[in-house]
mmCIF file of C-alpha atoms and ligand atoms in Angstrom:
data_model
loop_
_atom_site.group_PDB
_atom_site.id
_atom_site.type_symbol
_atom_site.label_atom_id
_atom_site.label_comp_id
_atom_site.label_asym_id
_atom_site.label_seq_id
_atom_site.Cartn_x
_atom_site.Cartn_y
_atom_site.Cartn_z
ATOM 1 C CA UNK N 1 8.035 -156.893 -110.693
ATOM 2 C CA UNK N 2 9.622 -159.523 -108.326
ATOM 3 C CA UNK N 3 11.985 -158.544 -105.343
ATOM 4 C CA UNK N 4 14.649 -161.088 -106.363
ATOM 5 C CA UNK N 5 15.266 -163.721 -108.815
ATOM 6 C CA UNK N 6 18.002 -166.323 -109.145
ATOM 7 C CA UNK N 7 19.055 -166.973 -112.605
ATOM 8 C CA UNK N 8 21.433 -169.541 -114.223
ATOM 9 C CA UNK N 9 20.291 -171.907 -111.307
ATOM 10 C CA UNK N 10 19.038 -175.457 -111.660
ATOM 11 C CA UNK N 11 16.049 -176.469 -109.563
ATOM 12 C CA UNK N 12 15.220 -179.636 -107.545
ATOM 13 C CA UNK N 13 11.863 -178.837 -107.053
ATOM 14 C CA UNK N 14 10.580 -181.744 -104.912
ATOM 15 C CA UNK N 15 7.272 -181.221 -106.410
ATOM 16 C CA UNK N 16 7.463 -181.149 -110.012
ATOM 17 C CA UNK N 17 10.960 -182.850 -110.646
ATOM 18 C CA UNK N 18 14.363 -181.259 -111.662
ATOM 19 C CA UNK N 19 14.195 -178.162 -114.025
ATOM 20 C CA UNK N 20 17.725 -177.202 -115.557
ATOM 21 C CA UNK N 21 18.815 -173.923 -116.651
ATOM 22 C CA UNK N 22 15.832 -172.250 -114.770
ATOM 23 C CA UNK N 23 15.025 -169.107 -112.659
ATOM 24 C CA UNK N 24 13.466 -169.037 -109.223
ATOM 25 C CA UNK N 25 12.199 -165.348 -108.239
ATOM 26 C CA UNK N 26 10.656 -164.501 -104.799
ATOM 27 C CA UNK N 27 8.712 -161.749 -103.877
ATOM 28 C CA UNK N 28 8.376 -160.782 -99.981
ATOM 29 C CA UNK N 29 8.690 -163.856 -98.330
ATOM 30 C CA UNK N 30 6.979 -166.219 -100.674
ATOM 31 C CA UNK N 31 8.419 -167.988 -103.914
ATOM 32 C CA UNK N 32 6.923 -165.934 -106.949
ATOM 33 C CA UNK N 33 8.042 -167.617 -110.047
ATOM 34 C CA UNK N 34 9.857 -170.884 -111.178
ATOM 35 C CA UNK N 35 10.266 -172.116 -114.602
ATOM 36 C CA UNK N 36 12.825 -172.616 -117.527
ATOM 37 C CA UNK N 37 14.920 -169.335 -118.452
ATOM 38 C CA UNK N 38 13.526 -169.419 -121.768
ATOM 39 C CA UNK N 39 10.046 -168.747 -120.251
ATOM 40 C CA UNK N 40 11.450 -166.037 -117.932
ATOM 41 C CA UNK N 41 10.114 -162.909 -119.455
ATOM 42 C CA UNK N 42 9.572 -160.834 -116.099
ATOM 43 C CA UNK N 43 11.727 -158.668 -113.924
ATOM 44 C CA UNK N 44 13.085 -158.371 -110.511
ATOM 45 C CA UNK N 45 14.542 -155.504 -108.581
ATOM 46 C CA UNK N 46 17.626 -157.770 -107.981
ATOM 47 C CA UNK N 47 18.990 -160.665 -110.140
ATOM 48 C CA UNK N 48 21.320 -163.205 -108.519
ATOM 49 C CA UNK N 49 23.191 -164.911 -110.588
ATOM 50 C CA UNK N 50 23.532 -168.547 -109.121
ATOM 51 C CA UNK N 51 26.604 -169.490 -111.596
ATOM 52 C CA UNK N 52 25.254 -172.913 -112.207
ATOM 53 C CA UNK N 53 24.002 -173.652 -108.461
ATOM 54 C CA UNK N 54 21.770 -175.980 -107.965
ATOM 55 C CA UNK N 55 18.733 -174.612 -105.476
ATOM 56 C CA UNK N 56 16.723 -176.830 -103.346
ATOM 57 C CA UNK N 57 14.082 -176.311 -100.681
ATOM 58 C CA UNK N 58 16.177 -174.947 -97.638
ATOM 59 C CA UNK N 59 16.629 -178.071 -95.420
ATOM 60 C CA UNK N 60 14.213 -179.208 -92.753
ATOM 61 C CA UNK N 61 15.038 -180.697 -89.668
ATOM 62 C CA UNK N 62 12.211 -182.468 -88.079
ATOM 63 C CA UNK N 63 13.371 -184.058 -84.759
ATOM 64 C CA UNK N 64 15.877 -182.784 -82.640
ATOM 65 C CA UNK N 65 16.572 -182.615 -78.871
ATOM 66 C CA UNK N 66 18.865 -179.797 -79.439
ATOM 67 C CA UNK N 67 18.179 -177.699 -75.979
ATOM 68 C CA UNK N 68 20.000 -179.441 -73.429
ATOM 69 C CA UNK N 69 23.123 -179.092 -70.526
ATOM 70 C CA UNK N 70 26.204 -180.922 -70.826
ATOM 71 C CA UNK N 71 27.036 -184.106 -72.703
ATOM 72 C CA UNK N 72 27.374 -187.749 -72.541
ATOM 73 C CA UNK N 73 30.742 -188.148 -73.763
ATOM 74 C CA UNK N 74 31.509 -190.704 -70.536
ATOM 75 C CA UNK N 75 28.420 -192.827 -71.711
ATOM 76 C CA UNK N 76 30.018 -193.429 -75.144
ATOM 77 C CA UNK N 77 33.060 -194.494 -73.505
ATOM 78 C CA UNK N 78 30.866 -197.081 -71.410
ATOM 79 C CA UNK N 79 29.080 -198.343 -74.648
ATOM 80 C CA UNK N 80 32.340 -198.600 -76.199
ATOM 81 C CA UNK N 81 33.604 -201.003 -73.447
ATOM 82 C CA UNK N 82 30.165 -203.187 -73.956
ATOM 83 C CA UNK N 83 27.640 -201.375 -71.931
ATOM 84 C CA UNK N 84 24.060 -200.768 -73.752
ATOM 85 C CA UNK N 85 22.219 -197.669 -74.060
ATOM 86 C CA UNK N 86 19.338 -199.586 -72.301
ATOM 87 C CA UNK N 87 21.548 -200.940 -69.599
ATOM 88 C CA UNK N 88 23.016 -197.201 -68.865
ATOM 89 C CA UNK N 89 19.608 -196.015 -68.943
ATOM 90 C CA UNK N 90 18.304 -198.652 -66.537
ATOM 91 C CA UNK N 91 21.192 -197.836 -64.148
ATOM 92 C CA UNK N 92 19.997 -193.934 -63.862
ATOM 93 C CA UNK N 93 22.172 -192.604 -66.442
ATOM 94 C CA UNK N 94 21.104 -191.986 -70.168
ATOM 95 C CA UNK N 95 18.382 -189.405 -70.313
ATOM 96 C CA UNK N 96 18.511 -189.120 -66.612
ATOM 97 C CA UNK N 97 21.795 -187.398 -66.749
ATOM 98 C CA UNK N 98 21.078 -184.840 -69.218
ATOM 99 C CA UNK N 99 18.050 -184.147 -66.812
ATOM 100 C CA UNK N 100 20.425 -183.412 -63.991
ATOM 101 C CA UNK N 101 22.451 -181.199 -65.899
ATOM 102 C CA UNK N 102 19.469 -179.597 -67.523
ATOM 103 C CA UNK N 103 17.578 -178.489 -64.458
ATOM 104 C CA UNK N 104 20.606 -176.862 -63.104
ATOM 105 C CA UNK N 105 21.035 -174.764 -66.262
ATOM 106 C CA UNK N 106 19.804 -171.250 -66.578
ATOM 107 C CA UNK N 107 17.481 -170.046 -69.492
ATOM 108 C CA UNK N 108 20.380 -168.134 -70.529
ATOM 109 C CA UNK N 109 22.393 -170.861 -70.530
ATOM 110 C CA UNK N 110 20.490 -173.305 -72.493
ATOM 111 C CA UNK N 111 19.639 -170.691 -75.238
ATOM 112 C CA UNK N 112 23.863 -169.782 -75.431
ATOM 113 C CA UNK N 113 24.463 -173.969 -75.984
ATOM 114 C CA UNK N 114 21.792 -174.668 -78.283
ATOM 115 C CA UNK N 115 22.390 -171.208 -80.498
ATOM 116 C CA UNK N 116 26.213 -172.624 -80.691
ATOM 117 C CA UNK N 117 25.348 -175.613 -82.253
ATOM 118 C CA UNK N 118 22.721 -174.618 -84.364
ATOM 119 C CA UNK N 119 25.465 -172.626 -86.363
ATOM 120 C CA UNK N 120 26.162 -175.712 -88.229
ATOM 121 C CA UNK N 121 22.591 -176.286 -89.416
ATOM 122 C CA UNK N 122 22.825 -172.917 -90.600
ATOM 123 C CA UNK N 123 25.918 -173.622 -92.786
ATOM 124 C CA UNK N 124 24.304 -176.578 -93.876
ATOM 125 C CA UNK N 125 21.304 -175.047 -95.783
ATOM 126 C CA UNK N 126 18.756 -175.660 -93.092
ATOM 127 C CA UNK N 127 15.705 -173.046 -92.522
ATOM 128 C CA UNK N 128 13.600 -175.019 -90.202
ATOM 129 C CA UNK N 129 14.535 -177.058 -87.189
ATOM 130 C CA UNK N 130 12.287 -178.774 -84.866
ATOM 131 C CA UNK N 131 13.471 -178.891 -81.168
ATOM 132 C CA UNK N 132 11.893 -181.074 -78.369
ATOM 133 C CA UNK N 133 11.768 -180.588 -74.706
ATOM 134 C CA UNK N 134 12.038 -183.625 -72.409
ATOM 135 C CA UNK N 135 15.192 -183.026 -70.058
ATOM 136 C CA UNK N 136 13.371 -181.190 -67.571
ATOM 137 C CA UNK N 137 10.764 -183.838 -66.374
ATOM 138 C CA UNK N 138 9.548 -181.342 -63.875
ATOM 139 C CA UNK N 139 7.506 -178.161 -64.942
ATOM 140 C CA UNK N 140 9.838 -175.203 -64.723
ATOM 141 C CA UNK N 141 12.755 -177.199 -66.649
ATOM 142 C CA UNK N 142 10.136 -178.241 -69.334
ATOM 143 C CA UNK N 143 8.788 -174.756 -69.735
ATOM 144 C CA UNK N 144 12.224 -173.390 -69.430
ATOM 145 C CA UNK N 145 13.457 -175.585 -72.137
ATOM 146 C CA UNK N 146 10.738 -174.443 -74.676
ATOM 147 C CA UNK N 147 11.112 -171.025 -73.709
ATOM 148 C CA UNK N 148 14.931 -171.545 -74.624
ATOM 149 C CA UNK N 149 13.894 -172.879 -77.979
ATOM 150 C CA UNK N 150 11.383 -170.176 -78.872
ATOM 151 C CA UNK N 151 14.310 -167.651 -78.404
ATOM 152 C CA UNK N 152 16.686 -169.356 -80.810
ATOM 153 C CA UNK N 153 17.657 -167.548 -83.932
ATOM 154 C CA UNK N 154 18.557 -167.592 -87.311
ATOM 155 C CA UNK N 155 15.956 -170.458 -88.008
ATOM 156 C CA UNK N 156 12.623 -170.967 -87.892
ATOM 157 C CA UNK N 157 11.948 -173.260 -84.774
ATOM 158 C CA UNK N 158 9.076 -175.599 -84.218
ATOM 159 C CA UNK N 159 8.644 -176.707 -80.841
ATOM 160 C CA UNK N 160 7.759 -180.336 -79.427
ATOM 161 C CA UNK N 161 6.733 -180.897 -75.684
ATOM 162 C CA UNK N 162 8.451 -184.212 -74.483
ATOM 163 C CA UNK N 163 7.718 -184.397 -71.095
ATOM 164 C CA UNK N 164 6.978 -188.358 -71.179
ATOM 165 C CA UNK N 165 10.496 -188.601 -72.388
ATOM 166 C CA UNK N 166 11.651 -190.566 -69.063
ATOM 167 C CA UNK N 167 10.422 -191.375 -65.771
ATOM 168 C CA UNK N 168 11.791 -188.560 -63.227
ATOM 169 C CA UNK N 169 13.612 -190.559 -60.498
ATOM 170 C CA UNK N 170 11.046 -188.891 -57.677
ATOM 171 C CA UNK N 171 8.384 -190.453 -59.389
ATOM 172 C CA UNK N 172 9.997 -194.080 -59.145
ATOM 173 C CA UNK N 173 7.128 -196.681 -59.418
ATOM 174 C CA UNK N 174 4.028 -193.665 -59.983
ATOM 175 C CA UNK N 175 4.371 -193.660 -63.840
ATOM 176 C CA UNK N 176 0.670 -192.928 -64.031
ATOM 177 C CA UNK N 177 0.610 -189.737 -61.628
ATOM 178 C CA UNK N 178 3.854 -188.465 -63.304
ATOM 179 C CA UNK N 179 1.614 -188.538 -66.426
ATOM 180 C CA UNK N 180 -0.979 -186.831 -64.656
ATOM 181 C CA UNK N 181 2.006 -183.925 -63.918
ATOM 182 C CA UNK N 182 3.068 -184.190 -67.982
ATOM 183 C CA UNK N 183 -0.512 -183.457 -68.867
ATOM 184 C CA UNK N 184 -0.879 -180.389 -66.444
ATOM 185 C CA UNK N 185 2.474 -178.958 -67.879
ATOM 186 C CA UNK N 186 1.071 -179.575 -71.073
ATOM 187 C CA UNK N 187 -1.833 -177.476 -70.505
ATOM 188 C CA UNK N 188 0.084 -174.816 -69.071
ATOM 189 C CA UNK N 189 2.456 -174.986 -71.853
ATOM 190 C CA UNK N 190 -0.231 -174.864 -74.697
ATOM 191 C CA UNK N 191 -1.755 -171.736 -72.609
ATOM 192 C CA UNK N 192 1.399 -169.956 -72.966
ATOM 193 C CA UNK N 193 1.873 -170.860 -76.706
ATOM 194 C CA UNK N 194 4.967 -172.832 -76.330
ATOM 195 C CA UNK N 195 4.022 -175.831 -77.805
ATOM 196 C CA UNK N 196 3.508 -176.805 -81.461
ATOM 197 C CA UNK N 197 3.495 -180.249 -81.024
ATOM 198 C CA UNK N 198 3.178 -183.125 -78.229
ATOM 199 C CA UNK N 199 5.567 -186.025 -78.467
ATOM 200 C CA UNK N 200 6.515 -189.179 -76.259
ATOM 201 C CA UNK N 201 8.829 -192.048 -75.724
ATOM 202 C CA UNK N 202 6.727 -195.330 -76.252
ATOM 203 C CA UNK N 203 9.196 -197.919 -74.907
ATOM 204 C CA UNK N 204 9.646 -200.811 -72.367
ATOM 205 C CA UNK N 205 12.382 -198.353 -70.682
ATOM 206 C CA UNK N 206 9.860 -195.165 -71.024
ATOM 207 C CA UNK N 207 6.194 -195.174 -71.203
ATOM 208 C CA UNK N 208 3.544 -197.821 -72.105
ATOM 209 C CA UNK N 209 0.858 -197.931 -74.672
ATOM 210 C CA UNK N 210 -1.719 -196.873 -72.277
ATOM 211 C CA UNK N 211 -0.205 -194.048 -70.601
ATOM 212 C CA UNK N 212 0.932 -192.478 -74.034
ATOM 213 C CA UNK N 213 -2.473 -193.092 -75.203
ATOM 214 C CA UNK N 214 -3.654 -191.046 -72.092
ATOM 215 C CA UNK N 215 -1.171 -188.100 -72.841
ATOM 216 C CA UNK N 216 -2.256 -187.851 -76.769
ATOM 217 C CA UNK N 217 -5.836 -187.677 -75.657
ATOM 218 C CA UNK N 218 -5.168 -184.670 -73.812
ATOM 219 C CA UNK N 219 -2.779 -183.071 -76.404
ATOM 220 C CA UNK N 220 -5.490 -183.544 -79.399
ATOM 221 C CA UNK N 221 -8.349 -182.070 -76.763
ATOM 222 C CA UNK N 222 -6.097 -178.954 -76.560
ATOM 223 C CA UNK N 223 -5.653 -179.262 -80.604
ATOM 224 C CA UNK N 224 -2.181 -180.195 -80.573
ATOM 225 C CA UNK N 225 -0.941 -182.391 -83.286
ATOM 226 C CA UNK N 226 0.883 -185.397 -81.736
ATOM 227 C CA UNK N 227 4.440 -187.568 -82.749
ATOM 228 C CA UNK N 228 5.854 -190.539 -81.346
ATOM 229 C CA UNK N 229 9.353 -191.953 -80.483
ATOM 230 C CA UNK N 230 7.839 -195.080 -81.710
ATOM 231 C CA UNK N 231 9.322 -199.011 -81.972
ATOM 232 C CA UNK N 232 13.073 -197.930 -81.368
ATOM 233 C CA UNK N 233 14.344 -200.631 -79.411
ATOM 234 C CA UNK N 234 11.160 -203.009 -79.055
ATOM 235 C CA UNK N 235 8.033 -203.508 -80.955
ATOM 236 C CA UNK N 236 5.797 -201.520 -78.644
ATOM 237 C CA UNK N 237 2.904 -201.219 -81.565
ATOM 238 C CA UNK N 238 3.988 -197.595 -81.297
ATOM 239 C CA UNK N 239 3.449 -196.915 -85.356
ATOM 240 C CA UNK N 240 -0.154 -198.099 -84.967
ATOM 241 C CA UNK N 241 -0.692 -195.942 -81.890
ATOM 242 C CA UNK N 242 0.566 -192.892 -83.467
ATOM 243 C CA UNK N 243 -1.594 -193.777 -86.801
ATOM 244 C CA UNK N 244 -4.554 -193.924 -83.997
ATOM 245 C CA UNK N 245 -3.824 -190.111 -83.224
ATOM 246 C CA UNK N 246 -3.708 -189.102 -86.503
ATOM 247 C CA UNK N 247 0.228 -188.483 -85.608
ATOM 248 C CA UNK N 248 2.403 -186.037 -87.662
ATOM 249 C CA UNK N 249 4.968 -188.896 -87.527
ATOM 250 C CA UNK N 250 5.883 -191.897 -86.059
ATOM 251 C CA UNK N 251 9.767 -191.379 -85.680
ATOM 252 C CA UNK N 252 12.673 -194.582 -85.330
ATOM 253 C CA UNK N 253 10.257 -197.336 -86.121
ATOM 254 C CA UNK N 254 13.203 -199.756 -86.428
ATOM 255 C CA UNK N 255 11.101 -202.497 -85.010
ATOM 256 C CA UNK N 256 7.467 -201.291 -86.369
ATOM 257 C CA UNK N 257 5.089 -204.564 -87.618
ATOM 258 C CA UNK N 258 3.572 -204.125 -90.894
ATOM 259 C CA UNK N 259 0.197 -203.690 -89.572
ATOM 260 C CA UNK N 260 1.132 -200.095 -87.885
ATOM 261 C CA UNK N 261 2.825 -199.322 -91.422
ATOM 262 C CA UNK N 262 -0.207 -199.824 -92.945
ATOM 263 C CA UNK N 263 -2.326 -197.851 -90.211
ATOM 264 C CA UNK N 264 0.473 -194.949 -90.594
ATOM 265 C CA UNK N 265 -0.534 -195.144 -94.255
ATOM 266 C CA UNK N 266 -4.097 -194.655 -93.704
ATOM 267 C CA UNK N 267 -3.880 -191.607 -91.202
ATOM 268 C CA UNK N 268 -1.072 -189.726 -93.278
ATOM 269 C CA UNK N 269 1.603 -190.276 -90.688
ATOM 270 C CA UNK N 270 5.148 -190.083 -92.039
ATOM 271 C CA UNK N 271 7.964 -192.487 -90.796
ATOM 272 C CA UNK N 272 10.677 -190.299 -89.608
ATOM 273 C CA UNK N 273 14.365 -192.412 -89.394
ATOM 274 C CA UNK N 274 17.167 -191.302 -87.625
ATOM 275 C CA UNK N 275 20.194 -192.915 -88.951
ATOM 276 C CA UNK N 276 22.589 -191.070 -86.733
ATOM 277 C CA UNK N 277 20.960 -192.546 -83.734
ATOM 278 C CA UNK N 278 21.237 -195.910 -85.361
ATOM 279 C CA UNK N 279 24.556 -195.451 -86.326
ATOM 280 C CA UNK N 280 25.738 -194.112 -82.951
ATOM 281 C CA UNK N 281 24.377 -196.917 -80.912
ATOM 282 C CA UNK N 282 25.454 -199.498 -83.289
ATOM 283 C CA UNK N 283 21.933 -200.639 -83.848
ATOM 284 C CA UNK N 284 21.449 -203.672 -85.956
ATOM 285 C CA UNK N 285 17.779 -203.741 -86.905
ATOM 286 C CA UNK N 286 17.166 -201.694 -89.678
ATOM 287 C CA UNK N 287 13.888 -199.945 -90.081
ATOM 288 C CA UNK N 288 11.482 -201.412 -92.510
ATOM 289 C CA UNK N 289 12.359 -199.335 -95.373
ATOM 290 C CA UNK N 290 10.738 -201.948 -98.341
ATOM 291 C CA UNK N 291 7.592 -201.990 -96.227
ATOM 292 C CA UNK N 292 7.142 -198.187 -96.018
ATOM 293 C CA UNK N 293 7.972 -197.954 -99.531
ATOM 294 C CA UNK N 294 5.330 -200.674 -100.443
ATOM 295 C CA UNK N 295 2.512 -199.097 -98.273
ATOM 296 C CA UNK N 296 3.663 -195.409 -99.842
ATOM 297 C CA UNK N 297 4.255 -194.203 -96.367
ATOM 298 C CA UNK N 298 6.149 -190.593 -96.889
ATOM 299 C CA UNK N 299 9.546 -191.398 -95.346
ATOM 300 C CA UNK N 300 11.254 -188.090 -93.792
ATOM 301 C CA UNK N 301 14.826 -187.946 -92.259
ATOM 302 C CA UNK N 302 16.222 -186.272 -89.233
ATOM 303 C CA UNK N 303 19.478 -185.778 -86.850
ATOM 304 C CA UNK N 304 17.859 -186.462 -83.852
ATOM 305 C CA UNK N 305 20.498 -184.567 -82.430
ATOM 306 C CA UNK N 306 20.608 -185.197 -78.567
ATOM 307 C CA UNK N 307 23.447 -185.879 -76.233
ATOM 308 C CA UNK N 308 22.874 -189.866 -76.121
ATOM 309 C CA UNK N 309 22.070 -191.449 -78.939
ATOM 310 C CA UNK N 310 22.882 -188.944 -81.520
ATOM 311 C CA UNK N 311 25.378 -185.998 -80.963
ATOM 312 C CA UNK N 312 25.102 -185.402 -84.471
ATOM 313 C CA UNK N 313 25.163 -181.721 -85.993
ATOM 314 C CA UNK N 314 25.036 -182.136 -89.788
ATOM 315 C CA UNK N 315 21.818 -182.625 -91.668
ATOM 316 C CA UNK N 316 23.995 -183.529 -94.807
ATOM 317 C CA UNK N 317 25.704 -186.462 -93.056
ATOM 318 C CA UNK N 318 22.109 -187.488 -92.568
ATOM 319 C CA UNK N 319 21.660 -187.565 -96.283
ATOM 320 C CA UNK N 320 24.676 -189.693 -96.647
ATOM 321 C CA UNK N 321 23.777 -192.311 -93.773
ATOM 322 C CA UNK N 322 20.342 -192.646 -94.816
ATOM 323 C CA UNK N 323 21.893 -194.005 -98.160
ATOM 324 C CA UNK N 324 24.641 -195.969 -96.685
ATOM 325 C CA UNK N 325 23.158 -197.043 -93.826
ATOM 326 C CA UNK N 326 19.424 -197.534 -94.907
ATOM 327 C CA UNK N 327 19.971 -197.930 -98.422
ATOM 328 C CA UNK N 328 17.942 -194.694 -99.655
ATOM 329 C CA UNK N 329 18.638 -193.619 -102.886
ATOM 330 C CA UNK N 330 19.968 -190.047 -102.814
ATOM 331 C CA UNK N 331 16.636 -188.478 -104.040
ATOM 332 C CA UNK N 332 14.608 -190.296 -101.286
ATOM 333 C CA UNK N 333 17.083 -188.755 -98.847
ATOM 334 C CA UNK N 334 16.501 -185.207 -100.121
ATOM 335 C CA UNK N 335 12.684 -185.872 -99.855
ATOM 336 C CA UNK N 336 13.368 -186.836 -96.649
ATOM 337 C CA UNK N 337 14.901 -183.366 -95.485
ATOM 338 C CA UNK N 338 12.554 -181.278 -97.576
ATOM 339 C CA UNK N 339 8.932 -182.215 -98.721
ATOM 340 C CA UNK N 340 8.577 -184.949 -96.188
ATOM 341 C CA UNK N 341 9.996 -183.635 -93.104
ATOM 342 C CA UNK N 342 7.886 -180.647 -93.794
ATOM 343 C CA UNK N 343 4.954 -183.168 -93.627
ATOM 344 C CA UNK N 344 6.296 -184.509 -90.088
ATOM 345 C CA UNK N 345 5.710 -181.194 -88.799
ATOM 346 C CA UNK N 346 2.383 -180.169 -90.529
ATOM 347 C CA UNK N 347 3.711 -177.096 -92.443
ATOM 348 C CA UNK N 348 3.788 -179.107 -95.818
ATOM 349 C CA UNK N 349 1.543 -176.552 -97.548
ATOM 350 C CA UNK N 350 3.901 -173.742 -96.833
ATOM 351 C CA UNK N 351 7.144 -175.262 -97.075
ATOM 352 C CA UNK N 352 9.576 -178.047 -98.457
ATOM 353 C CA UNK N 353 9.185 -177.656 -102.047
ATOM 354 C CA UNK N 354 9.852 -174.912 -104.887
ATOM 355 C CA UNK N 355 6.371 -173.935 -105.906
ATOM 356 C CA UNK N 356 5.081 -170.578 -106.660
ATOM 357 C CA UNK N 357 3.289 -169.371 -103.222
ATOM 358 C CA UNK N 358 5.404 -171.454 -100.876
ATOM 359 C CA UNK N 359 7.527 -169.978 -98.451
ATOM 360 C CA UNK N 360 11.165 -168.519 -99.831
ATOM 361 C CA UNK N 361 13.146 -170.963 -98.071
ATOM 362 C CA UNK N 362 16.045 -171.990 -100.521
ATOM 363 C CA UNK N 363 19.358 -173.421 -100.364
ATOM 364 C CA UNK N 364 22.005 -172.918 -103.341
ATOM 365 C CA UNK N 365 24.741 -175.676 -103.492
ATOM 366 C CA UNK N 366 27.692 -176.154 -105.772
ATOM 367 C CA UNK N 367 27.250 -179.370 -106.906
ATOM 368 C CA UNK N 368 26.716 -181.084 -110.069
ATOM 369 C CA UNK N 369 23.614 -182.795 -109.477
ATOM 370 C CA UNK N 370 21.375 -182.958 -106.033
ATOM 371 C CA UNK N 371 22.600 -186.494 -105.701
ATOM 372 C CA UNK N 372 25.984 -185.366 -104.683
ATOM 373 C CA UNK N 373 24.404 -183.499 -101.393
ATOM 374 C CA UNK N 374 24.268 -187.436 -99.993
ATOM 375 C CA UNK N 375 27.361 -188.237 -101.591
ATOM 376 C CA UNK N 376 30.000 -186.523 -100.210
ATOM 377 C CA UNK N 377 31.170 -186.969 -96.107
ATOM 378 C CA UNK N 378 32.154 -184.158 -94.394
ATOM 379 C CA UNK N 379 32.027 -181.396 -97.211
ATOM 380 C CA UNK N 380 29.514 -178.352 -97.297
ATOM 381 C CA UNK N 381 28.749 -177.631 -100.734
ATOM 382 C CA UNK N 382 26.150 -174.816 -99.440
ATOM 383 C CA UNK N 383 26.959 -171.587 -101.026
ATOM 384 C CA UNK N 384 24.001 -169.619 -99.911
ATOM 385 C CA UNK N 385 20.707 -169.728 -98.379
ATOM 386 C CA UNK N 386 17.573 -167.660 -98.392
ATOM 387 C CA UNK N 387 15.038 -167.989 -95.296
ATOM 388 C CA UNK N 388 11.569 -166.311 -95.623
ATOM 389 C CA UNK N 389 12.812 -164.229 -98.491
ATOM 390 C CA UNK N 390 16.046 -162.625 -96.962
ATOM 391 C CA UNK N 391 19.600 -164.152 -96.811
ATOM 392 C CA UNK N 392 20.698 -164.621 -92.833
ATOM 393 C CA UNK N 393 24.000 -164.549 -94.548
ATOM 394 C CA UNK N 394 25.271 -163.392 -97.769
ATOM 395 C CA UNK N 395 25.057 -165.878 -100.745
ATOM 396 C CA UNK N 396 28.339 -166.089 -102.097
HETATM 397 O O1 LIG X 1 15.488 -190.018 -79.838
HETATM 398 N N1 LIG X 1 14.781 -192.380 -77.641
HETATM 399 C C1 LIG X 1 14.526 -191.310 -76.670
HETATM 400 N N2 LIG X 1 15.155 -190.045 -76.726
HETATM 401 C C2 LIG X 1 16.217 -189.863 -77.673
HETATM 402 C C3 LIG X 1 17.618 -190.218 -76.855
HETATM 403 C C4 LIG X 1 17.480 -189.012 -75.825
HETATM 404 C C5 LIG X 1 19.021 -189.491 -74.882
HETATM 405 O O2 LIG X 1 19.420 -190.315 -74.996
HETATM 406 O O3 LIG X 1 19.178 -188.288 -74.436
HETATM 407 C C6 LIG X 1 16.568 -190.619 -78.958
HETATM 408 O O4 LIG X 1 17.048 -191.187 -79.268
HETATM 409 FE FE1 LIG X 2 14.598 -188.583 -80.507
#
């Protein structure tokens, strides 16, 4: 006897293709049956008529900076008048202006602001969201951001420590010493159980490959997986560096060289593409999609939600932008926010596909085909979402 069965549904399993007129059953917090309706001879305590809806794994947003205070609308205006993201950052704005606001915010304020933003992810069928620190750049605020992320409700949150996001002004000219501090905060955050993964910004306006390597060695010694903001504005060899440390993912990678991508394949590192940042910064360098495909590197997609480069609150719009801007197929886009996003968070054994034994995180969509999820702009065809075998809000 299963707990719940969705009947009269079509399934995009993301592991065994599409199943029309199918049944998906759930017991406890797990998927307990998947197959054609004609083969369904079992029973469930509750039957949900999906009325022909498509069911997909609930979406996974594997790269966000959701916790922060303030916003950077004024920098948007500066950029519209010709300033570049890099120029603003070098002049002390950019990430550092959000650092000022975030340092001044209490934990409760950070939770409230992030929780409010999170509503849109819930409405658009998301079950898991990764949230980075990185707007504290000192011990207390970094840990406060991570605690705030852990307190968010309604979605499963994976926390990533991004202490190496930018050099704080008080460490000007002393980046190596700052990395020492980041390693100390990392150790404390890990001991407190606040950190699921470690990230860094390896870039000419942030940290060098050598500094990144030092942090990664520390993370690996603590048993934590790493990720990297790699090759976003220039080729810093970030993709290869990430692969060298068996990173879960290398993210952005617009400027990544082929050798880096070959190494990503070897180490099982996912390429995370962030079309929101590409769009909002009006970037011109496309990520190396063909090279990723040719080497068979899994492609994930994410909002990169943050106040500077991607104030984007819609996972569905990411699917659309990945197709229009990066020429992904709608199928590749959906994989990018389900099975491949699970890989990018190291949770692929439990999340990201509709398979028996996997976590019962599913989304129901009123669409005629899954490709429609990437097609519409500003529409929300989500008619229900189940997370952990329960309905955070009623399926309609
Ligand atoms: O992923 N590249 C660095 N970090 C963010 C931007 C953060 C910010 O501008 O506040 C990103 O694009
Ligand atoms: Fe980012």
